[in-house]
Short mmCIF file of C-alpha atoms and ligand atoms in Angstrom, two decimals:
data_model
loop_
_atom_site.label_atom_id
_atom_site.label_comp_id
_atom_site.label_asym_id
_atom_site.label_seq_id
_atom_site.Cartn_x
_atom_site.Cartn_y
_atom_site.Cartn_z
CA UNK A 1 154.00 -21.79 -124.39
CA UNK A 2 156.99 -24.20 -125.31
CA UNK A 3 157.10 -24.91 -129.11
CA UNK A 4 156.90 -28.31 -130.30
CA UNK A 5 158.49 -30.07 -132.66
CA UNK A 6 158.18 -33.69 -134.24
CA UNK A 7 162.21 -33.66 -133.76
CA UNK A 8 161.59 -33.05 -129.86
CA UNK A 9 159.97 -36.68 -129.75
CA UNK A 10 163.02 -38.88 -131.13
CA UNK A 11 166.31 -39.17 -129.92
CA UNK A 12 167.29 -41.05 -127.15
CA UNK A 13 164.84 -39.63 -124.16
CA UNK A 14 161.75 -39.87 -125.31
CA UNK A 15 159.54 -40.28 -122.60
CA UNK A 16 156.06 -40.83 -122.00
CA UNK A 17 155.91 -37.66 -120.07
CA UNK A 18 157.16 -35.73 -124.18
CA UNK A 19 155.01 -37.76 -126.10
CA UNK A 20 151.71 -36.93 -123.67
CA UNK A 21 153.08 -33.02 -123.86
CA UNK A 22 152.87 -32.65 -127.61
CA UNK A 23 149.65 -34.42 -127.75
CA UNK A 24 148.00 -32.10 -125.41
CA UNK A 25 150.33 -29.39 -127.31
CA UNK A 26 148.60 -30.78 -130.46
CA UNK A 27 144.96 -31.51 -129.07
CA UNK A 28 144.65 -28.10 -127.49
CA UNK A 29 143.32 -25.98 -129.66
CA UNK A 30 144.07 -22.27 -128.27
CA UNK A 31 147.90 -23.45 -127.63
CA UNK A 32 147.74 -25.37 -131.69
CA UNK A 33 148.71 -22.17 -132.93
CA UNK A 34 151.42 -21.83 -131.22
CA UNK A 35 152.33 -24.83 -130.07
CA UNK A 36 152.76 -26.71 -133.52
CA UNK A 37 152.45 -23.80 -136.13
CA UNK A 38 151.73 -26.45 -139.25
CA UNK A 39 149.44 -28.80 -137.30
CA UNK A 40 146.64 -29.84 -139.35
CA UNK A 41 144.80 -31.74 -137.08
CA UNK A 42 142.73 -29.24 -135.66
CA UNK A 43 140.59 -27.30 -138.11
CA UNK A 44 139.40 -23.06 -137.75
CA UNK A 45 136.93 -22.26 -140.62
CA UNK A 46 134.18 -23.84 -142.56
CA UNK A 47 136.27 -25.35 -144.87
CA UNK A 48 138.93 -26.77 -142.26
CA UNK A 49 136.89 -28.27 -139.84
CA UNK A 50 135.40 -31.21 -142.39
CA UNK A 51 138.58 -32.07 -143.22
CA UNK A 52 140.14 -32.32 -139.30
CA UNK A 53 137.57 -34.13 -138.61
CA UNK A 54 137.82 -37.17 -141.68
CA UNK A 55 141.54 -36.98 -141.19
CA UNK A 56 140.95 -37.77 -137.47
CA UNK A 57 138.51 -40.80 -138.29
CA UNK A 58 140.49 -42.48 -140.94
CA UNK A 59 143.62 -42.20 -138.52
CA UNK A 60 141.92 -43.78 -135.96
CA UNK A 61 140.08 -46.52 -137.98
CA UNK A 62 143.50 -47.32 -139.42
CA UNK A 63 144.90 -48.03 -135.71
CA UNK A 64 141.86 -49.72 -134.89
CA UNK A 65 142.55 -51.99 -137.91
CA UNK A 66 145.78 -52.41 -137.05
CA UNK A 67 145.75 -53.40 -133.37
CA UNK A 68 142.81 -55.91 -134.64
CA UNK A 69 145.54 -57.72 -136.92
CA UNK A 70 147.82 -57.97 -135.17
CA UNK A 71 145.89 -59.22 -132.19
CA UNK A 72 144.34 -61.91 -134.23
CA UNK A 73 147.82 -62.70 -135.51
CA UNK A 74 149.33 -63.09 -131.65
CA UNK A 75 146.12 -65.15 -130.84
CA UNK A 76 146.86 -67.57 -134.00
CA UNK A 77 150.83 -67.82 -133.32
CA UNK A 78 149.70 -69.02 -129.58
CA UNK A 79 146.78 -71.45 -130.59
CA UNK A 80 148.90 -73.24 -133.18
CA UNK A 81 148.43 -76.58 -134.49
CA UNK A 82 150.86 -78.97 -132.68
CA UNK A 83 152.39 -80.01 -135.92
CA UNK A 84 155.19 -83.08 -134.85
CA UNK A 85 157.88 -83.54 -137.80
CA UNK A 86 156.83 -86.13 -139.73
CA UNK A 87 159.01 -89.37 -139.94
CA UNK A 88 161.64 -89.65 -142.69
CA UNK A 89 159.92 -91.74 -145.55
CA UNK A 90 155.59 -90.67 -144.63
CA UNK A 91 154.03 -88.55 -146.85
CA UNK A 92 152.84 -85.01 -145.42
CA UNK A 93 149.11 -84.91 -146.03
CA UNK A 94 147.80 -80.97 -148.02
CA UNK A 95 144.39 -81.35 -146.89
CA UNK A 96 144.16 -78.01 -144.26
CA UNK A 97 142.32 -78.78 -140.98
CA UNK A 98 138.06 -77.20 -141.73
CA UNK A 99 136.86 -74.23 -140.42
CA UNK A 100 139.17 -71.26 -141.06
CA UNK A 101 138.03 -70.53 -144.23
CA UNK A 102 135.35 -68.32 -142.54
CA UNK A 103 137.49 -66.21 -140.71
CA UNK A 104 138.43 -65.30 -144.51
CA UNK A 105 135.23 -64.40 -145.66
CA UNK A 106 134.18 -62.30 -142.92
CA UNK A 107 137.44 -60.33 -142.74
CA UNK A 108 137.20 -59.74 -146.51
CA UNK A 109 133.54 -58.58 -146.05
CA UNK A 110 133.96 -56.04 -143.05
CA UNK A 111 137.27 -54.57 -144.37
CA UNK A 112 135.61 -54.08 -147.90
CA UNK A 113 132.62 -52.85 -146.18
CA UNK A 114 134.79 -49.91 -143.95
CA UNK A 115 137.37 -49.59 -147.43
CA UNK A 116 134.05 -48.46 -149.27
CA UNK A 117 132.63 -46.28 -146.02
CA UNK A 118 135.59 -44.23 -145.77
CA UNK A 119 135.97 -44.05 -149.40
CA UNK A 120 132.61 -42.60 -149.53
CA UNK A 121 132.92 -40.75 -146.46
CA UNK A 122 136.16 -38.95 -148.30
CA UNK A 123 134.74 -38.10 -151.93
CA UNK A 124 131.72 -36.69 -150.03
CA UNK A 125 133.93 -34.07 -147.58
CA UNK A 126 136.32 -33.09 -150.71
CA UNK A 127 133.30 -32.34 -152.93
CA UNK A 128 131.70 -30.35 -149.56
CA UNK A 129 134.94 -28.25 -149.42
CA UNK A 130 135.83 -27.52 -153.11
CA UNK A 131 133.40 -25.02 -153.13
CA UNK A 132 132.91 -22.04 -150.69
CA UNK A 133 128.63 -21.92 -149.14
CA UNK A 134 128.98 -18.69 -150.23
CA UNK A 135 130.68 -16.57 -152.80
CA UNK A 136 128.66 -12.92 -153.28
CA UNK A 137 129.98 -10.94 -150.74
CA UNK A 138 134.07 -13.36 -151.28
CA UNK A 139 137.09 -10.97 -151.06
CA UNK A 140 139.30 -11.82 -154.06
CA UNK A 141 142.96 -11.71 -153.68
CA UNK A 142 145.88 -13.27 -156.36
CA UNK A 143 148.35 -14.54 -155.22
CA UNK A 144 152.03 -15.44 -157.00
CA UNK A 145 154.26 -18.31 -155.94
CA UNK A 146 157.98 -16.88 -156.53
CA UNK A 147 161.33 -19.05 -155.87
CA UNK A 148 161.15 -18.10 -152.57
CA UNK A 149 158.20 -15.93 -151.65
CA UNK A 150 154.63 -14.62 -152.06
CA UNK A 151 153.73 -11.66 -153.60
CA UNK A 152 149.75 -11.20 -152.94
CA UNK A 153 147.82 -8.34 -155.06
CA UNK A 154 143.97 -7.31 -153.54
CA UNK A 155 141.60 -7.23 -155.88
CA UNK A 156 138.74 -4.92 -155.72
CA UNK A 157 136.14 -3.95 -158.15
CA UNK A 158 137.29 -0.21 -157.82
CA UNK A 159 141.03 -0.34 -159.10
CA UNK A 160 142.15 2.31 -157.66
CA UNK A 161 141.64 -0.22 -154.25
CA UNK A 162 143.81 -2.52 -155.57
CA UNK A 163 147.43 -2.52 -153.90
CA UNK A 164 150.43 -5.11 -153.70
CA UNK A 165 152.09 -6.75 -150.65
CA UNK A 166 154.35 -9.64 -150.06
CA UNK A 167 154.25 -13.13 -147.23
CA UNK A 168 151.51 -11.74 -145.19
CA UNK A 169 147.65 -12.04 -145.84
CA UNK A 170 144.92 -10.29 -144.24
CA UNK A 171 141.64 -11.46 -143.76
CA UNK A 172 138.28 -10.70 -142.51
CA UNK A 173 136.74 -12.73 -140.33
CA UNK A 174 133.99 -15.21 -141.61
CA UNK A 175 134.14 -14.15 -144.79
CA UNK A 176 134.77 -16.28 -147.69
CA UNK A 177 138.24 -15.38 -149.73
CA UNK A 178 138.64 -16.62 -153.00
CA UNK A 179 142.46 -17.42 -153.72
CA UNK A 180 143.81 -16.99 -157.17
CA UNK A 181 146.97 -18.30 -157.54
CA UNK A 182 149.66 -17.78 -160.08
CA UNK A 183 152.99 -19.06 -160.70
CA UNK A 184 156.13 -17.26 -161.47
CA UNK A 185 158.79 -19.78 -162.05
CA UNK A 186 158.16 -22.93 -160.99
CA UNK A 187 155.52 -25.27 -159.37
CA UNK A 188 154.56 -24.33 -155.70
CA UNK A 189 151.87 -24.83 -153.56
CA UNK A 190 149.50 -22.99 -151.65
CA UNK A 191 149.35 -24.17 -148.16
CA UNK A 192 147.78 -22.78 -144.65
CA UNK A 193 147.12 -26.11 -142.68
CA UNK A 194 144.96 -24.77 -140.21
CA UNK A 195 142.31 -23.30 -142.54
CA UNK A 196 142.88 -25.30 -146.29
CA UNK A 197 144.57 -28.37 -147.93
CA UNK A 198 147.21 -27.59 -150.55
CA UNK A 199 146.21 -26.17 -153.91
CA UNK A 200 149.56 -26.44 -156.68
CA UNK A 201 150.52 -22.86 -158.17
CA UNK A 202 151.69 -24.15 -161.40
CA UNK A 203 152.83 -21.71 -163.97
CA UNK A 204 150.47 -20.68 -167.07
CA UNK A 205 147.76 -22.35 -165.24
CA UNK A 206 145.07 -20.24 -163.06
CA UNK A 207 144.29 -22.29 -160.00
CA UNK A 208 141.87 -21.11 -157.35
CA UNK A 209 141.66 -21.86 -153.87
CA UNK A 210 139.35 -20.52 -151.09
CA UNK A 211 139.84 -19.91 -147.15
CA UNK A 212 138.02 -18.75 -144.49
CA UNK A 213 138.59 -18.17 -140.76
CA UNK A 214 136.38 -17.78 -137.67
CA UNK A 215 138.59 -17.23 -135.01
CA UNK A 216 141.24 -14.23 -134.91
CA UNK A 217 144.71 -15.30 -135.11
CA UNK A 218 147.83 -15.82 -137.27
CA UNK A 219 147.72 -18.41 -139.04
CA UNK A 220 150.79 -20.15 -140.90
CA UNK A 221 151.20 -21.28 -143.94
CA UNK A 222 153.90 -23.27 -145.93
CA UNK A 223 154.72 -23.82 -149.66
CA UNK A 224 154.15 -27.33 -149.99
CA UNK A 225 155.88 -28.27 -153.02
CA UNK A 226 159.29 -28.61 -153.16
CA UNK A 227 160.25 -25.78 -155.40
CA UNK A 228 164.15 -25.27 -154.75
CA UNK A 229 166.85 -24.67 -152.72
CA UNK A 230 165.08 -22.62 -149.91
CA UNK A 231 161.78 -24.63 -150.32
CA UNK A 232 161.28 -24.57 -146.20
CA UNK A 233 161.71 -20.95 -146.18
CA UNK A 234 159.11 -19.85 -147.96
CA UNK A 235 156.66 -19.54 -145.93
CA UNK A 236 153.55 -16.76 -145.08
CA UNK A 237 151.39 -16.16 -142.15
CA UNK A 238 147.35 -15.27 -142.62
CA UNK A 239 145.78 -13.09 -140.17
CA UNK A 240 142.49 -12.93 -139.40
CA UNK A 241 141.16 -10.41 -138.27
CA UNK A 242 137.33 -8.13 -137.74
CA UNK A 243 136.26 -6.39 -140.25
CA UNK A 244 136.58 -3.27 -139.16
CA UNK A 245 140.33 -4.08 -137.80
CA UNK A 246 140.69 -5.37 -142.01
CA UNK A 247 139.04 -2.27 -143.22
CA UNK A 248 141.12 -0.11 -141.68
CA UNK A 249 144.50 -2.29 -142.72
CA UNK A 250 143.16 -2.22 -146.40
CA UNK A 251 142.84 1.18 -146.42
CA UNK A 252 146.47 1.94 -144.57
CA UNK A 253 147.90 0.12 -146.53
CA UNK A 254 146.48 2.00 -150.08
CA UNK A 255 148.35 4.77 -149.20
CA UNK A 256 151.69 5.68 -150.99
CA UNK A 257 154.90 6.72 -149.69
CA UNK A 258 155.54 10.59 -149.53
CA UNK A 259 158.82 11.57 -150.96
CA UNK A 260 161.59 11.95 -148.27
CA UNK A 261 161.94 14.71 -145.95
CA UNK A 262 165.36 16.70 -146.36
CA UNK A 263 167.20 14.84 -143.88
CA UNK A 264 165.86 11.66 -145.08
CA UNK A 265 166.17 12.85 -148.87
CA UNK A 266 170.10 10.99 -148.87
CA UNK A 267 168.68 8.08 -147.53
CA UNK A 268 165.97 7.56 -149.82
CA UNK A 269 168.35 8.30 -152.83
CA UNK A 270 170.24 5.33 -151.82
CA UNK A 271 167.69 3.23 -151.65
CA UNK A 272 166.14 4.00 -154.86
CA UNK A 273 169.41 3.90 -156.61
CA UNK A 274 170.57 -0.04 -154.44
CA UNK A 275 167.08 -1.47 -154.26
CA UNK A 276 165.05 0.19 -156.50
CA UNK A 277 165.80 -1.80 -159.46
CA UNK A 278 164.26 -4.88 -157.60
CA UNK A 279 162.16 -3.29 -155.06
CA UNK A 280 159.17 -1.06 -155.03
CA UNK A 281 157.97 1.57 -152.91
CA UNK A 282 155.10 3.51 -154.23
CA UNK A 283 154.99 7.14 -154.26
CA UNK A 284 158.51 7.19 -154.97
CA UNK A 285 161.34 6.20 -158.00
CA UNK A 286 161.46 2.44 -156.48
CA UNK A 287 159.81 0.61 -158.78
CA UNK A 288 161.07 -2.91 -159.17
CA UNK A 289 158.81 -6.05 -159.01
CA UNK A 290 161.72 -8.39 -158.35
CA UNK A 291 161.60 -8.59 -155.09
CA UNK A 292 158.75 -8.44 -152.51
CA UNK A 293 156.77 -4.52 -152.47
CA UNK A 294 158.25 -2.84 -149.15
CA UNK A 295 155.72 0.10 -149.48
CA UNK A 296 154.66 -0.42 -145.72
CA UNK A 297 157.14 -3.06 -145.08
CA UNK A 298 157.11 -1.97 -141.30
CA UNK A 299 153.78 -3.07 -140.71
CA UNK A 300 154.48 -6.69 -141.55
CA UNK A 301 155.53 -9.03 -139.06
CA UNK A 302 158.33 -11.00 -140.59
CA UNK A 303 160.69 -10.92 -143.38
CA UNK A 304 162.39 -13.10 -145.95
CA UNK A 305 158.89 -15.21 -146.34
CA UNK A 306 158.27 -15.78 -142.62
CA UNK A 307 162.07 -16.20 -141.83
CA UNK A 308 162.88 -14.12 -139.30
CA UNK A 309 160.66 -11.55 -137.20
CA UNK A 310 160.77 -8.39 -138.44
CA UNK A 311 162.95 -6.32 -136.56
CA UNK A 312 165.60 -3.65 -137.18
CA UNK A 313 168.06 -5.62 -136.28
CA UNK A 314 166.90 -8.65 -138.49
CA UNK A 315 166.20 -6.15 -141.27
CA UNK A 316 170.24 -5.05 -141.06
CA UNK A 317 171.03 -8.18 -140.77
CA UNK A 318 169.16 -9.30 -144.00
CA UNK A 319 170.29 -6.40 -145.78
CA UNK A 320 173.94 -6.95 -145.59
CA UNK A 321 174.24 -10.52 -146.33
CA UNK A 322 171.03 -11.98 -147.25
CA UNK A 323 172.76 -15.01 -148.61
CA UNK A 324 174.03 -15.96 -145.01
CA UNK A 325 170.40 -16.24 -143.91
CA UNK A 326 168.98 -17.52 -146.92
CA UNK A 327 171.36 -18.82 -149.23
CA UNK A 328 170.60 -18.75 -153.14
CA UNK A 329 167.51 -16.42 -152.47
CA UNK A 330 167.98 -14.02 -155.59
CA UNK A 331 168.67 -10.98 -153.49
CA UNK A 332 172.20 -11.19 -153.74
CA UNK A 333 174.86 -9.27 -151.04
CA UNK A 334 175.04 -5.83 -152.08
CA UNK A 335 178.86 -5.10 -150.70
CA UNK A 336 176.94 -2.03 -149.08
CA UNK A 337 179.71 0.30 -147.49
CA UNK A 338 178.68 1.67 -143.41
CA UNK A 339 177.13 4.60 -143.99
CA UNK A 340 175.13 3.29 -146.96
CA UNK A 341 173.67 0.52 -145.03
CA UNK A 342 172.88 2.81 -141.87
CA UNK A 343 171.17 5.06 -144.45
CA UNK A 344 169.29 2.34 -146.34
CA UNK A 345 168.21 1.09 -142.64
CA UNK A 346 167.03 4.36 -141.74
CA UNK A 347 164.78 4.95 -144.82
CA UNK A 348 163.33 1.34 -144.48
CA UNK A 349 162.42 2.45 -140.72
CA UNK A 350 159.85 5.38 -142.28
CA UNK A 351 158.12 2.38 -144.26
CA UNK A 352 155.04 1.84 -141.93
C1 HEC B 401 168.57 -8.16 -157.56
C2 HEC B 401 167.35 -7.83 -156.91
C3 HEC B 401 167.37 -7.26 -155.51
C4 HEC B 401 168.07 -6.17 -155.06
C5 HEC B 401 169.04 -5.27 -155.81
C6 HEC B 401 167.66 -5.99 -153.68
N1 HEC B 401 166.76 -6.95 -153.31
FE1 HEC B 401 165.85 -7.12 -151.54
N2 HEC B 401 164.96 -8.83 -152.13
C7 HEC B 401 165.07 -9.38 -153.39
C8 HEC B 401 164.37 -10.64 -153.41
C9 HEC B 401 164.24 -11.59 -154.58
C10 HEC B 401 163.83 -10.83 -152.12
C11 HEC B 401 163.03 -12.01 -151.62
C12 HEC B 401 163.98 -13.03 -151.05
C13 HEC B 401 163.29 -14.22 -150.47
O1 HEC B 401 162.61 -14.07 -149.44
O2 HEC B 401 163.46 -15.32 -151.03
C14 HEC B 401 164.22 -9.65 -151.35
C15 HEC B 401 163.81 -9.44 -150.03
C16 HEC B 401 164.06 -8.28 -149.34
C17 HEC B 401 163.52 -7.96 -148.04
C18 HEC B 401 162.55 -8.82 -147.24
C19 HEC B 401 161.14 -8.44 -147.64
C20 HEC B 401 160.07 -9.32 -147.10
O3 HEC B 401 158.92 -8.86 -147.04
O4 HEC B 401 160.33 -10.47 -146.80
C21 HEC B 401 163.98 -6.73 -147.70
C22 HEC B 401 163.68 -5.96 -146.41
C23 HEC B 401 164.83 -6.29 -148.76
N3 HEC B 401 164.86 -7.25 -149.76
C24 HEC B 401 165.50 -5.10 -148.77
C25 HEC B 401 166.39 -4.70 -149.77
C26 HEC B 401 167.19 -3.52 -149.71
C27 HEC B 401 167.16 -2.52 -148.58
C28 HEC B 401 167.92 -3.49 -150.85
C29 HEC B 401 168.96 -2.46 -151.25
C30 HEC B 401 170.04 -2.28 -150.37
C31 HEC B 401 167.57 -4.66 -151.63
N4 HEC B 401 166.65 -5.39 -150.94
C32 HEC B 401 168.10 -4.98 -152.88
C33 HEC B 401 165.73 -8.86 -154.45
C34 HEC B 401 166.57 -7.75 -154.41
CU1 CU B 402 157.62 -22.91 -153.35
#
């Protein structure tokens, strides 16, 4: 499926033929996902579908509303008034020819009439969707806004459940999941188009937010607040999942690191003594917080908050200059020599 951007509609060819493709792009709702990764017009949970839906209606009153005025305004420039110049010396008469003060009244009257509709129509769907149906059986998860990336800490009632991760959230299907956000520098906000509005992670303040999906899928999200230089990179993808399939995440993800093997004792060594200070790995010496928990780093699907797919080769990449991909990100270029960044690789690789 081609991906679609806004961009891919301007410039000089834009043809009827690109503007139908991203509509249909837009409007379908298996190939949204992909398609257009941020589109909000197309709602997949309880609390998404209520909004789509008023955003759709308001848009297309508004057009209506529009091509009305300015239809009526074509229609009045044609009927005019054959109005002659008057001759040098006559005075012009202010008296306004009867009649039109009707079309006044009635405009005023239907527009304050749909004004007050759709205002009602919009307090009623926010005040529907601030609140999940349904919060006794809600997974609770906190989540941190940091300049430029999410750290995202499962809460359970039995601590020893609890674990860290970082830019990717898991979720069970059709189940409500309250959102606790916290700020760790600077106002962000909380953003997965597809399944919420935004909610602003502001710093000393505990916000909460609350999403739910019914369909499996990935599901991007986007901090919406301009928080700094690498604002559009820090980003986060959802996934939904059944509960079983999130069950058995939760509980692969619980488990700790066991200290290197011989061979891969060097490698872990140099890791703990170059990223451990910032980075943690659990089970072993790593213990920064940082930068994003790699404990099963290899089980995500992207790194550098939804930059680049995670791959070995993007994960080398990252790790020698991470200021070339994401300049003024605080993990700063390490001046790692060869070997040390083969072995750093290496250990990373055992992370699943
Ligand atoms: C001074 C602190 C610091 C040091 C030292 C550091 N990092 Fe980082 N690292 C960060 C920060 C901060 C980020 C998040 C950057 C962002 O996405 O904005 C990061 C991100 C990463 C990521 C991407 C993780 C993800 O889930 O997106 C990897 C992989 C990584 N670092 C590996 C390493 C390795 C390997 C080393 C040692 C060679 C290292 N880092 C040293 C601070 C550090
Ligand atoms: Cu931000």
């Amino acid at each position: 499926m081609k991906r679609f951007f806004l961009g891919d509609l301007a410039g000089p060819r834009m043809t009827a033929a690109k503007v139908g493709a991203f509509l249909i792009a837009t409007l379908n709702d298996s190939a949204a996902h992909a398609a257009a990764p941020l589109n909000y017009l197309t709602g997949h949970g309880v609390r998404s579908r209520p909004i789509a839906t008023l955003t759709w209606a308001l848009m297309i009153i508004s057009v209506v509303v529009v091509v009305i005025i300015v239809a009526l305004l074509l229609a009045g420039l044609r009927r005019g008034h054959g109005f002659s110049a008057p001759a040098p010396g006559t005075q012009m008469p202010v008296a306004r020819p009867p009649g039109g003060a009707s079309w006044i009244y009635v405009g005023v009257g239907i527009s304050t009439l749909v004004l007050f509709v759709m205002t009602v129509w919009t307090v009623v769907t926010l005040a529907h969707v601030a609140n999940p149906p349904r919060t006794d059986d809600a997974l609770r998860i906190e989540v941190t806004g940091h300049q430029w990336w999410w750290e995202v800490r499962y809460l359970s009632p039995d601590v020893s459940r609890e674990f860290i991760t970082s830019n990717e959230i898991h979720i069970p299907l059709k189940r409500t999941v309250e959102v606790d956000l916290r700020g760790a520098d600077v106002i962000h906000s909380f953003w997965v188009p597809a399944l919420s509005g935004k909610t602003d992670v502001i710093p000393g303040q505990a916000n909460r937010t609350w999403i739910e999906a019914d369909k499996p899928g990935v599901y991007r999200g986007q901090c919406g607040e301009y928080c700094g230089e690498q604002h559009a990179h820090m980003g986060f993808e959802v996934i939904a999942s059944t509960p079983e399939e999130f069950e058995k995440w939760w509980n692969s993800q619980l488990e700790a690191q066991p200290n290197a093997s011989s061979e891969l004792a060097e490698a872990q060594n140099t890791f703990i003594a170059k990223c451990g200070i910032c980075h943690t790995v659990r089970g072993t010496r790593a213990g920064g917080h940082l930068g994003p928990d790699l404990t099963h780093l290899i089980s995500r699907r992207a790194i550098g908050a939804a930059l680049l797919p995670n791959t070995r080769g993007h994960r080398s990449a990252w790790i020698a200059d991470p200021q070339h991909l994401k300049p003024g990100n605080y993990m700063p270029r390490l001046e790692l020599s060869g070997p040390e960044l083969n072995a750093v690789s290496t250990y990373l690789d055992t992370l699943n």
